[in-house]
Coordinates of C-alpha atoms in Angstrom, one line a residue:
M8 CA 0.0 0.0 0.0
Q9 CA 2.8 2.4 0.9
R10 CA 4.5 1.6 -2.5
A11 CA 1.3 2.2 -4.4
A12 CA 0.8 5.6 -2.6
A13 CA 4.4 6.6 -3.4
L14 CA 3.8 5.8 -7.1
V15 CA 0.6 7.8 -7.1
R16 CA 2.5 10.8 -5.6
R17 CA 5.1 10.5 -8.4
G18 CA 2.3 10.4 -11.0
C19 CA 2.6 6.7 -11.6
C20 CA 0.4 3.7 -10.8
P21 CA 1.2 0.1 -10.2
R22 CA 0.7 -2.3 -13.1
T23 CA -2.6 -4.2 -12.6
L24 CA -4.1 -6.6 -15.0
G25 CA -7.3 -5.6 -16.9
P26 CA -10.1 -8.0 -17.8
W27 CA -8.3 -9.2 -20.9
G28 CA -4.9 -9.8 -19.3
R29 CA -3.4 -6.5 -20.4
S30 CA -2.1 -4.1 -17.8
Q31 CA -4.4 -1.0 -17.2
S32 CA -1.4 1.3 -17.8
S33 CA -0.6 -0.2 -21.2
A34 CA -4.3 -0.1 -22.2
A35 CA -4.4 3.6 -21.2
A36 CA -1.3 4.3 -23.3
E37 CA -2.9 2.6 -26.4
A38 CA -6.1 4.6 -25.9
S39 CA -4.1 7.8 -25.7
A40 CA -2.3 6.9 -29.0
V41 CA -5.5 6.3 -30.8
L42 CA -6.9 9.6 -29.7
K43 CA -3.8 11.4 -31.0
V44 CA -4.1 10.0 -34.5
R45 CA -7.8 10.8 -34.7
P46 CA -8.5 14.2 -36.3
E47 CA -10.0 16.6 -33.8
R48 CA -13.6 17.2 -34.5
S49 CA -15.2 20.6 -34.1
R50 CA -18.3 20.8 -31.9
R51 CA -21.5 20.1 -33.9
E52 CA -23.9 23.0 -34.2
R53 CA -26.8 23.0 -31.8
I54 CA -30.1 21.8 -33.3
L55 CA -32.1 24.3 -31.2
T56 CA -31.0 27.9 -31.5
L57 CA -32.7 31.3 -31.4
E58 CA -32.8 31.1 -35.2
S59 CA -34.3 27.6 -35.4
M60 CA -36.7 27.7 -32.4
N61 CA -40.4 28.1 -32.7
P62 CA -40.8 31.8 -33.7
Q63 CA -44.1 32.1 -31.9
V64 CA -42.5 31.1 -28.6
K65 CA -39.8 33.7 -29.1
A66 CA -42.4 36.3 -29.7
V67 CA -44.0 35.6 -26.3
E68 CA -43.5 38.3 -23.6
Y69 CA -44.7 38.3 -20.0
A70 CA -43.8 41.5 -18.3
V71 CA -45.0 40.5 -14.8
R72 CA -41.9 38.2 -14.7
G73 CA -39.8 40.1 -17.3
P74 CA -36.4 41.9 -17.2
I75 CA -37.2 44.0 -14.2
V76 CA -37.9 40.9 -12.1
L77 CA -34.7 39.3 -13.3
K78 CA -32.8 42.4 -12.2
A79 CA -34.6 42.2 -8.8
G80 CA -33.3 38.7 -8.4
E81 CA -29.7 39.8 -9.2
I82 CA -30.0 42.6 -6.6
E83 CA -31.2 40.1 -3.9
L84 CA -28.2 37.9 -4.5
E85 CA -25.9 40.9 -4.2
L86 CA -27.5 41.8 -0.9
Q87 CA -27.0 38.3 0.3
R88 CA -23.3 38.5 -0.6
G89 CA -23.0 41.7 1.6
I90 CA -22.8 44.2 -1.3
K91 CA -24.0 47.5 0.0
K92 CA -27.1 49.1 -1.4
P93 CA -29.1 52.2 -0.4
F94 CA -31.7 49.7 0.9
T95 CA -31.7 46.4 2.9
E96 CA -34.3 44.4 0.9
V97 CA -36.0 44.1 -2.4
I98 CA -39.8 44.5 -2.1
R99 CA -41.5 42.6 -4.9
A100 CA -44.6 44.7 -5.6
N101 CA -44.7 43.4 -9.2
I102 CA -47.0 40.5 -8.7
G103 CA -50.3 39.7 -7.0
D104 CA -48.9 36.9 -4.7
A105 CA -50.8 37.6 -1.5
Q106 CA -49.1 35.1 0.8
A107 CA -45.6 36.0 -0.4
M108 CA -46.5 39.5 0.9
G109 CA -47.4 38.2 4.3
Q110 CA -51.2 37.5 4.0
Q111 CA -52.2 34.6 6.3
P112 CA -54.0 31.6 4.7
I113 CA -57.7 31.1 5.5
T114 CA -57.7 28.5 8.4
F115 CA -60.6 26.5 7.1
L116 CA -59.2 26.1 3.6
R117 CA -55.9 24.8 5.0
Q118 CA -57.6 22.5 7.5
V119 CA -59.5 20.8 4.7
M120 CA -56.4 20.6 2.5
A121 CA -54.4 19.1 5.4
L122 CA -57.1 16.4 5.9
C123 CA -57.3 15.6 2.2
T124 CA -53.5 15.4 1.9
Y125 CA -53.0 13.2 5.1
P126 CA -56.3 11.4 5.7
N127 CA -55.1 9.9 9.0
L128 CA -55.8 13.3 10.5
L129 CA -59.6 12.6 10.0
D130 CA -59.4 10.8 13.4
S131 CA -57.8 13.9 15.1
P132 CA -60.0 15.9 17.5
S133 CA -58.0 19.0 16.5
F134 CA -60.0 19.4 13.3
P135 CA -63.6 20.7 13.1
E136 CA -66.3 18.3 11.8
D137 CA -67.4 20.6 8.9
A138 CA -63.8 20.5 7.6
K139 CA -63.8 16.7 7.9
K140 CA -67.1 16.4 6.2
R141 CA -65.8 18.3 3.1
A142 CA -62.5 16.4 3.1
R143 CA -64.3 13.0 3.2
R144 CA -66.6 14.0 0.3
I145 CA -63.6 15.1 -1.8
L146 CA -61.6 12.0 -1.0
Q147 CA -64.5 9.6 -1.8
A148 CA -64.7 11.1 -5.3
C149 CA -61.0 10.5 -5.9
G150 CA -59.6 7.3 -7.2
G151 CA -58.4 5.2 -4.3
N152 CA -59.7 7.9 -1.9
S153 CA -56.4 9.8 -2.6
L154 CA -55.5 13.2 -3.9
G155 CA -52.5 11.5 -5.5
S156 CA -54.7 9.8 -8.2
Y157 CA -55.6 11.2 -11.6
S158 CA -59.1 12.7 -11.9
A159 CA -61.4 12.9 -15.0
S160 CA -59.9 15.4 -17.5
Q161 CA -62.8 17.8 -16.9
G162 CA -62.2 17.5 -13.1
V163 CA -63.5 15.7 -10.1
N164 CA -67.3 15.3 -10.5
C165 CA -68.4 16.4 -7.0
I166 CA -66.2 19.5 -7.2
R167 CA -67.8 20.5 -10.5
E168 CA -71.2 20.1 -8.9
D169 CA -70.0 22.4 -6.0
V170 CA -68.8 25.0 -8.5
A171 CA -72.2 24.9 -10.4
A172 CA -74.0 25.3 -7.0
Y173 CA -71.7 28.3 -6.1
I174 CA -72.4 30.0 -9.5
T175 CA -76.2 29.5 -9.0
R176 CA -76.0 31.1 -5.5
R177 CA -73.8 33.9 -6.6
D178 CA -76.0 34.7 -9.5
G179 CA -79.3 34.7 -7.5
G180 CA -80.7 31.5 -8.8
V181 CA -79.5 31.6 -12.4
P182 CA -78.9 27.8 -13.1
A183 CA -75.5 26.4 -13.8
D184 CA -74.9 22.9 -15.3
P185 CA -71.9 20.9 -13.8
D186 CA -71.4 19.6 -17.3
N187 CA -70.4 23.1 -18.4
I188 CA -67.8 23.4 -15.7
Y189 CA -64.1 22.6 -16.4
L190 CA -61.6 22.6 -13.6
T191 CA -58.3 24.1 -14.6
T192 CA -54.7 24.8 -13.5
G193 CA -55.5 28.3 -12.4
A194 CA -57.6 30.6 -14.6
S195 CA -54.6 31.0 -17.0
D196 CA -54.9 27.4 -18.1
G197 CA -58.5 27.8 -18.9
I198 CA -58.0 31.0 -20.9
S199 CA -55.1 29.4 -22.9
T200 CA -57.2 26.3 -23.6
I201 CA -60.2 28.2 -24.9
L202 CA -58.1 30.5 -27.1
K203 CA -56.3 27.4 -28.5
I204 CA -59.5 26.0 -29.7
L205 CA -60.8 29.3 -31.0
V206 CA -57.8 30.3 -33.2
S207 CA -57.9 29.2 -36.9
G208 CA -57.5 30.5 -40.5
G209 CA -54.8 32.2 -42.3
G210 CA -54.2 35.6 -43.9
K211 CA -57.2 37.9 -43.6
S212 CA -59.2 35.0 -42.2
R213 CA -56.8 34.5 -39.2
T214 CA -58.6 34.8 -35.9
G215 CA -58.5 38.2 -34.3
V216 CA -58.6 38.4 -30.4
M217 CA -59.8 41.6 -28.9
I218 CA -58.1 42.5 -25.6
P219 CA -58.3 45.6 -23.4
I220 CA -55.3 48.0 -23.3
P221 CA -54.0 48.0 -20.6
Q222 CA -54.3 44.2 -20.4
Y223 CA -53.0 41.3 -18.3
P224 CA -49.9 40.1 -20.3
L225 CA -51.2 36.5 -20.3
Y226 CA -53.5 37.5 -23.2
S227 CA -50.8 39.0 -25.5
A228 CA -48.5 36.1 -24.6
V229 CA -51.0 33.4 -25.6
I230 CA -52.0 35.3 -28.7
S231 CA -48.3 35.4 -29.8
E232 CA -47.8 31.7 -29.0
L233 CA -50.9 30.8 -31.1
D234 CA -49.9 33.2 -33.9
A235 CA -53.3 34.8 -33.7
I236 CA -54.0 38.5 -34.3
Q237 CA -54.1 40.9 -31.4
V238 CA -56.8 43.5 -31.7
N239 CA -56.4 46.3 -29.1
Y240 CA -59.3 48.3 -27.7
Y241 CA -58.4 51.0 -25.3
L242 CA -59.9 51.6 -21.9
D243 CA -60.8 55.3 -21.1
E244 CA -58.2 56.5 -18.5
D245 CA -59.9 59.9 -18.2
N246 CA -63.1 58.1 -17.2
C247 CA -61.7 55.8 -14.5
W248 CA -60.6 53.2 -17.1
A249 CA -64.2 52.7 -18.3
L250 CA -65.0 50.4 -21.3
N251 CA -66.7 52.3 -24.1
V252 CA -68.6 50.3 -26.7
N253 CA -67.9 52.9 -29.3
E254 CA -64.2 52.0 -28.8
L255 CA -65.0 48.3 -29.3
R256 CA -66.8 49.2 -32.6
R257 CA -63.7 51.2 -33.8
A258 CA -61.4 48.4 -33.0
V259 CA -63.5 45.7 -34.6
Q260 CA -64.0 47.6 -37.8
Q261 CA -60.3 48.4 -38.2
A262 CA -59.5 44.8 -37.5
K263 CA -61.8 43.4 -40.2
E264 CA -59.4 44.9 -42.8
H265 CA -56.7 42.4 -41.9
C266 CA -58.2 39.5 -39.8
N267 CA -61.4 37.8 -38.6
P268 CA -62.3 39.2 -35.2
K269 CA -63.8 36.3 -33.4
V270 CA -63.1 36.7 -29.7
L271 CA -63.7 39.5 -27.2
C272 CA -61.8 39.3 -23.8
I273 CA -63.0 41.3 -20.8
I274 CA -61.2 41.5 -17.5
N275 CA -63.7 42.5 -14.7
P276 CA -62.6 43.8 -12.2
G277 CA -59.7 45.1 -14.2
N278 CA -56.1 44.0 -14.1
P279 CA -54.0 46.2 -14.0
T280 CA -56.5 49.0 -13.9
G281 CA -58.8 48.1 -11.0
Q282 CA -62.1 49.3 -12.6
V283 CA -65.4 47.5 -11.9
Q284 CA -67.8 47.4 -14.8
S285 CA -71.4 48.6 -14.3
R286 CA -74.3 46.4 -15.2
K287 CA -75.2 48.8 -18.0
C288 CA -71.7 48.5 -19.5
I289 CA -71.9 44.6 -19.3
E290 CA -75.2 44.7 -21.1
D291 CA -73.8 46.9 -23.8
V292 CA -70.8 44.6 -24.2
I293 CA -73.0 41.5 -24.5
H294 CA -75.2 43.2 -27.1
F295 CA -72.1 44.1 -29.0
A296 CA -70.8 40.6 -28.9
W297 CA -74.2 39.2 -30.1
E298 CA -74.3 41.8 -32.9
E299 CA -70.7 41.1 -34.1
K300 CA -70.9 37.3 -33.5
L301 CA -68.0 37.3 -31.0
F302 CA -67.1 34.6 -28.5
L303 CA -67.0 36.3 -25.1
L304 CA -64.2 35.5 -22.5
A305 CA -64.9 37.0 -19.1
D306 CA -61.9 37.0 -16.7
E307 CA -63.6 37.3 -13.3
V308 CA -60.8 36.2 -11.0
Y309 CA -61.1 39.3 -8.9
Q310 CA -64.8 39.0 -8.3
D311 CA -64.4 39.1 -4.5
N312 CA -62.1 42.1 -4.7
V313 CA -64.5 45.1 -5.0
Y314 CA -63.7 48.0 -2.6
S315 CA -65.7 51.0 -3.7
S316 CA -69.1 51.4 -2.1
D317 CA -70.4 52.7 -5.4
C318 CA -69.5 49.5 -7.2
K319 CA -70.8 45.9 -7.3
F320 CA -69.6 42.9 -9.1
H321 CA -72.0 41.6 -11.8
S322 CA -71.1 38.3 -13.5
F323 CA -71.4 38.2 -17.3
K324 CA -73.3 34.9 -16.9
K325 CA -76.0 36.5 -14.7
V326 CA -76.4 39.6 -16.9
L327 CA -76.5 37.4 -20.1
Y328 CA -79.2 35.2 -18.6
E329 CA -81.3 38.2 -17.5
M330 CA -81.1 39.8 -20.9
G331 CA -83.5 37.1 -22.2
P332 CA -83.3 34.0 -24.4
E333 CA -82.3 35.8 -27.5
Y334 CA -79.0 36.5 -25.8
S335 CA -78.7 33.7 -23.2
S336 CA -79.3 30.9 -25.8
N337 CA -77.0 32.3 -28.4
V338 CA -74.0 34.2 -27.0
E339 CA -71.1 31.9 -26.4
L340 CA -69.4 32.7 -23.1
A341 CA -66.5 31.3 -21.1
S342 CA -66.0 32.8 -17.7
F343 CA -63.0 32.1 -15.3
H344 CA -62.3 32.1 -11.6
S345 CA -59.3 31.0 -9.5
T346 CA -58.1 30.2 -6.0
S347 CA -55.2 32.7 -6.4
K348 CA -56.9 36.1 -5.8
G349 CA -60.0 37.2 -3.8
Y350 CA -59.5 36.7 -0.1
M351 CA -57.9 33.3 -0.5
G352 CA -54.6 34.2 -2.1
E353 CA -53.8 30.5 -2.7
C354 CA -51.6 31.1 -5.8
G355 CA -49.5 28.0 -5.4
Y356 CA -52.3 25.5 -5.5
R357 CA -53.0 26.5 -9.1
G358 CA -56.8 25.9 -8.7
G359 CA -59.3 27.3 -11.0
Y360 CA -62.4 26.7 -13.2
M361 CA -64.1 27.9 -16.3
E362 CA -67.8 27.8 -17.1
V363 CA -68.4 27.5 -20.9
I364 CA -72.0 28.0 -22.1
N365 CA -73.7 27.8 -25.5
L366 CA -70.9 25.7 -26.9
H367 CA -71.7 23.6 -29.9
P368 CA -72.0 19.9 -28.8
E369 CA -69.3 18.7 -31.3
I370 CA -67.0 21.5 -30.0
K371 CA -67.6 20.3 -26.5
G372 CA -66.2 16.9 -27.4
Q373 CA -63.2 18.6 -29.0
L374 CA -62.6 20.7 -25.9
V375 CA -62.7 17.6 -23.6
K376 CA -60.3 15.8 -26.0
L377 CA -57.9 18.8 -25.8
L378 CA -58.1 18.8 -22.0
S379 CA -57.5 15.0 -21.9
V380 CA -54.0 15.5 -23.5
R381 CA -52.8 17.1 -20.2
L382 CA -54.7 14.3 -18.3
C383 CA -56.1 16.5 -15.5
P384 CA -55.4 19.6 -13.5
P385 CA -53.7 19.1 -10.1
V386 CA -56.2 17.4 -7.9
S387 CA -54.9 19.3 -4.9
G388 CA -55.8 22.5 -6.8
Q389 CA -59.2 21.1 -7.6
A390 CA -59.7 20.5 -3.8
A391 CA -58.7 24.0 -3.0
M392 CA -61.1 25.4 -5.6
D393 CA -63.9 23.3 -3.9
I394 CA -63.3 24.9 -0.5
V395 CA -63.5 28.4 -2.2
V396 CA -66.9 27.6 -3.7
N397 CA -68.2 25.5 -0.8
P398 CA -67.1 27.5 2.4
P399 CA -68.6 27.1 5.8
V400 CA -72.3 28.3 6.1
P401 CA -74.2 29.7 9.1
G402 CA -74.7 27.1 11.7
E403 CA -71.5 25.2 10.9
E404 CA -68.7 25.1 13.5
S405 CA -66.2 27.0 11.4
F406 CA -68.5 29.7 10.0
E407 CA -67.7 32.5 12.5
Q408 CA -63.9 32.2 12.2
F409 CA -64.0 31.8 8.4
S410 CA -66.2 34.9 8.1
R411 CA -64.0 36.9 10.4
E412 CA -60.8 36.0 8.5
K413 CA -62.4 36.7 5.1
E414 CA -63.8 40.1 6.1
S415 CA -60.4 41.0 7.7
V416 CA -58.5 40.3 4.4
L417 CA -61.0 42.2 2.2
G418 CA -61.3 45.0 4.7
N419 CA -57.6 45.5 4.8
L420 CA -57.4 45.5 1.0
A421 CA -60.0 48.2 0.8
K422 CA -58.1 50.4 3.2
K423 CA -54.9 49.8 1.3
A424 CA -56.6 50.6 -2.0
K425 CA -57.7 54.0 -0.6
L426 CA -54.3 54.7 1.0
T427 CA -52.5 54.0 -2.3
E428 CA -54.8 56.1 -4.3
D429 CA -54.6 59.1 -1.9
M430 CA -50.8 58.9 -1.5
F431 CA -50.1 58.7 -5.2
N432 CA -52.3 61.6 -5.9
Q433 CA -50.3 63.8 -3.5
V434 CA -47.2 63.4 -5.6
P435 CA -46.5 66.0 -8.3
G436 CA -46.3 64.2 -11.7
I437 CA -48.3 61.1 -10.6
H438 CA -52.0 60.6 -11.1
C439 CA -53.9 57.5 -9.9
N440 CA -57.5 56.7 -10.8
P441 CA -59.7 55.2 -8.0
L442 CA -58.9 51.6 -7.1
M443 CA -62.4 50.2 -7.3
G444 CA -61.3 46.6 -7.2
A445 CA -58.6 43.9 -7.9
M446 CA -55.3 44.4 -6.1
Y447 CA -53.2 46.8 -8.1
A448 CA -52.6 50.5 -8.7
F449 CA -51.7 51.6 -12.2
P450 CA -50.7 55.2 -11.8
R451 CA -49.8 57.5 -14.7
I452 CA -46.4 59.0 -14.3
F453 CA -44.9 62.1 -16.0
I454 CA -41.5 61.5 -17.5
P455 CA -39.4 64.5 -18.5
V456 CA -37.9 64.8 -22.0
K457 CA -34.3 64.4 -20.7
A458 CA -35.3 61.2 -19.0
M459 CA -36.8 59.9 -22.3
E460 CA -33.5 60.7 -24.0
A461 CA -31.6 58.9 -21.3
A462 CA -33.9 55.9 -21.7
Q463 CA -33.3 55.9 -25.5
A464 CA -29.5 55.9 -24.9
H465 CA -30.0 52.8 -22.7
K466 CA -32.2 51.2 -25.4
M467 CA -35.2 51.1 -22.9
A468 CA -38.8 52.3 -23.0
P469 CA -39.1 55.4 -20.8
D470 CA -41.2 53.7 -18.2
M471 CA -38.8 50.7 -18.1
F472 CA -36.0 53.1 -17.5
Y473 CA -38.0 54.7 -14.7
C474 CA -38.9 51.4 -13.1
M475 CA -35.3 50.1 -13.3
K476 CA -34.0 53.2 -11.6
L477 CA -36.7 52.9 -8.9
L478 CA -35.5 49.3 -8.3
E479 CA -31.8 50.2 -8.2
E480 CA -32.3 53.2 -5.9
T481 CA -35.0 52.0 -3.6
G482 CA -35.3 48.2 -3.9
I483 CA -38.9 48.5 -5.0
C484 CA -39.9 46.2 -7.9
V485 CA -42.8 47.3 -10.0
V486 CA -43.8 46.6 -13.6
P487 CA -43.6 49.2 -16.4
G488 CA -46.9 50.1 -18.1
S489 CA -45.4 49.2 -21.5
G490 CA -45.6 45.6 -20.4
F491 CA -49.4 45.9 -20.2
G492 CA -50.0 48.3 -23.1
Q493 CA -50.9 52.0 -22.9
R494 CA -51.8 54.8 -25.2
E495 CA -48.9 56.3 -27.0
G496 CA -47.3 59.1 -25.1
T497 CA -48.5 58.0 -21.7
Y498 CA -46.5 56.1 -19.1
H499 CA -47.5 54.0 -16.1
F500 CA -46.4 51.3 -13.8
R501 CA -48.3 48.5 -12.0
M502 CA -47.8 48.0 -8.3
T503 CA -49.7 45.6 -6.0
I504 CA -51.4 46.9 -2.9
L505 CA -50.8 43.5 -1.1
P506 CA -47.9 44.5 1.4
P507 CA -48.9 44.9 5.0
V508 CA -50.2 48.5 5.7
E509 CA -47.0 49.7 7.4
K510 CA -44.8 48.3 4.7
L511 CA -47.1 49.7 2.0
K512 CA -46.8 53.2 3.6
T513 CA -43.0 52.8 3.4
V514 CA -43.2 51.7 -0.2
L515 CA -45.4 54.6 -1.2
Q516 CA -43.2 57.1 0.7
K517 CA -40.1 55.8 -1.1
V518 CA -41.9 56.0 -4.5
K519 CA -42.9 59.6 -3.7
D520 CA -39.3 60.6 -2.7
F521 CA -37.8 58.8 -5.7
H522 CA -40.3 60.5 -8.2
I523 CA -39.6 64.0 -6.9
K524 CA -35.8 63.3 -7.1
F525 CA -36.3 61.8 -10.6
L526 CA -38.1 64.9 -11.8
E527 CA -35.4 67.2 -10.4
E528 CA -32.6 65.1 -11.9
Y529 CA -34.1 65.2 -15.4
A530 CA -35.7 68.6 -15.3

């Protein structure tokens, strides 16, 4: 052993016999000689490059997790390494992730999820009976009584029944059919799936998809991925981001010159703009869709997030039904909801549903076929969605605590919406419309000409330049308005109102101080 160690230290090794009787050292020498006579090969070109990849994927942009967020991640790493900054933390106000911002989960929801995930807890006296009752019902509908099994592609049957019952209650008795309910991986999955089945044609017959500007970037991303035609209609900033049907008419008439407008997307309450549509507006939109033969997509994930006392959420399904059979039997409508927003804030479970009505029976079969390709949405997310639509009711053990927690979350959000609006409107060069709903502010910012020139020198949009400087100087991460779309010559950013009140006050004060300094620097 000592001799072997000495040989190793001198760069040698003892001669040992290989499997065919040759020493390993001589075999290694032969292999080395062969390699020397072989011509050196250059590395083969990659099959997948930016030039050869799917151009539709390359065209996809998603500002909510775009360059500004990547930069925020870099800064966080620098802070961890001890690099000094004029701040001690990055505040990610770029995304509506409630629990990441400190919002506590709803106890009842987590109790049922715990019971579903680990059924042995069903024997524990620590859990209320109404939670156990729901967990047993969900588990009995799952293969092998386990969340770990696949479900039907359309979703677990009893959960679809609960969603239909919820919609009926929400809409004052307007009937909902479980067969029209499709459980999804968050609302985003449902929106993508419906658009996928809607897009067709080529040239001037290619499907046009009408989306609001400003919009949630999921829409433009999916439209790019599907190589559909994006048709912009602009919300009226001077009128609290209202939707004007005359603007819809302008957009659709212009679009008909180069595509086939077939889909109209509505976000209510609005993201990023926070407006809540009136019943009259919804009626006008439905009539317009009926008139122009458009398939309606109603993104209603913020339906619980209405803060203004002058506003009320009206579902498109309810208004459509109440407009009479000429509309309710003919207008094709897909509406979406999710576990991620509202008072729940359960983004990570990726639970959601869509209700699709007036779909042609043959298309219904095609939709189920398309959904079956991805087998099923996460069953844990389906269970979370069930608890959202089937919460405790008066007389049940958990009702009081559930109601208290729900009202606390929504009450705090309403206070933070008003606080954000008021503080922004005290800053010279910033204007913020009322935050009627959702969970974001989308203030308009004045950017001086010198700042625009500096942005051009950095090859950035002016609002991206502004947001990047805000991040680098304060640690606050917001999303530039250009990522959502905005009228030419106007600039905005989107910021969530989710941080705790005291932290939100700090954020707003830092934005105020930064903006005043920015105006002075580029005056």
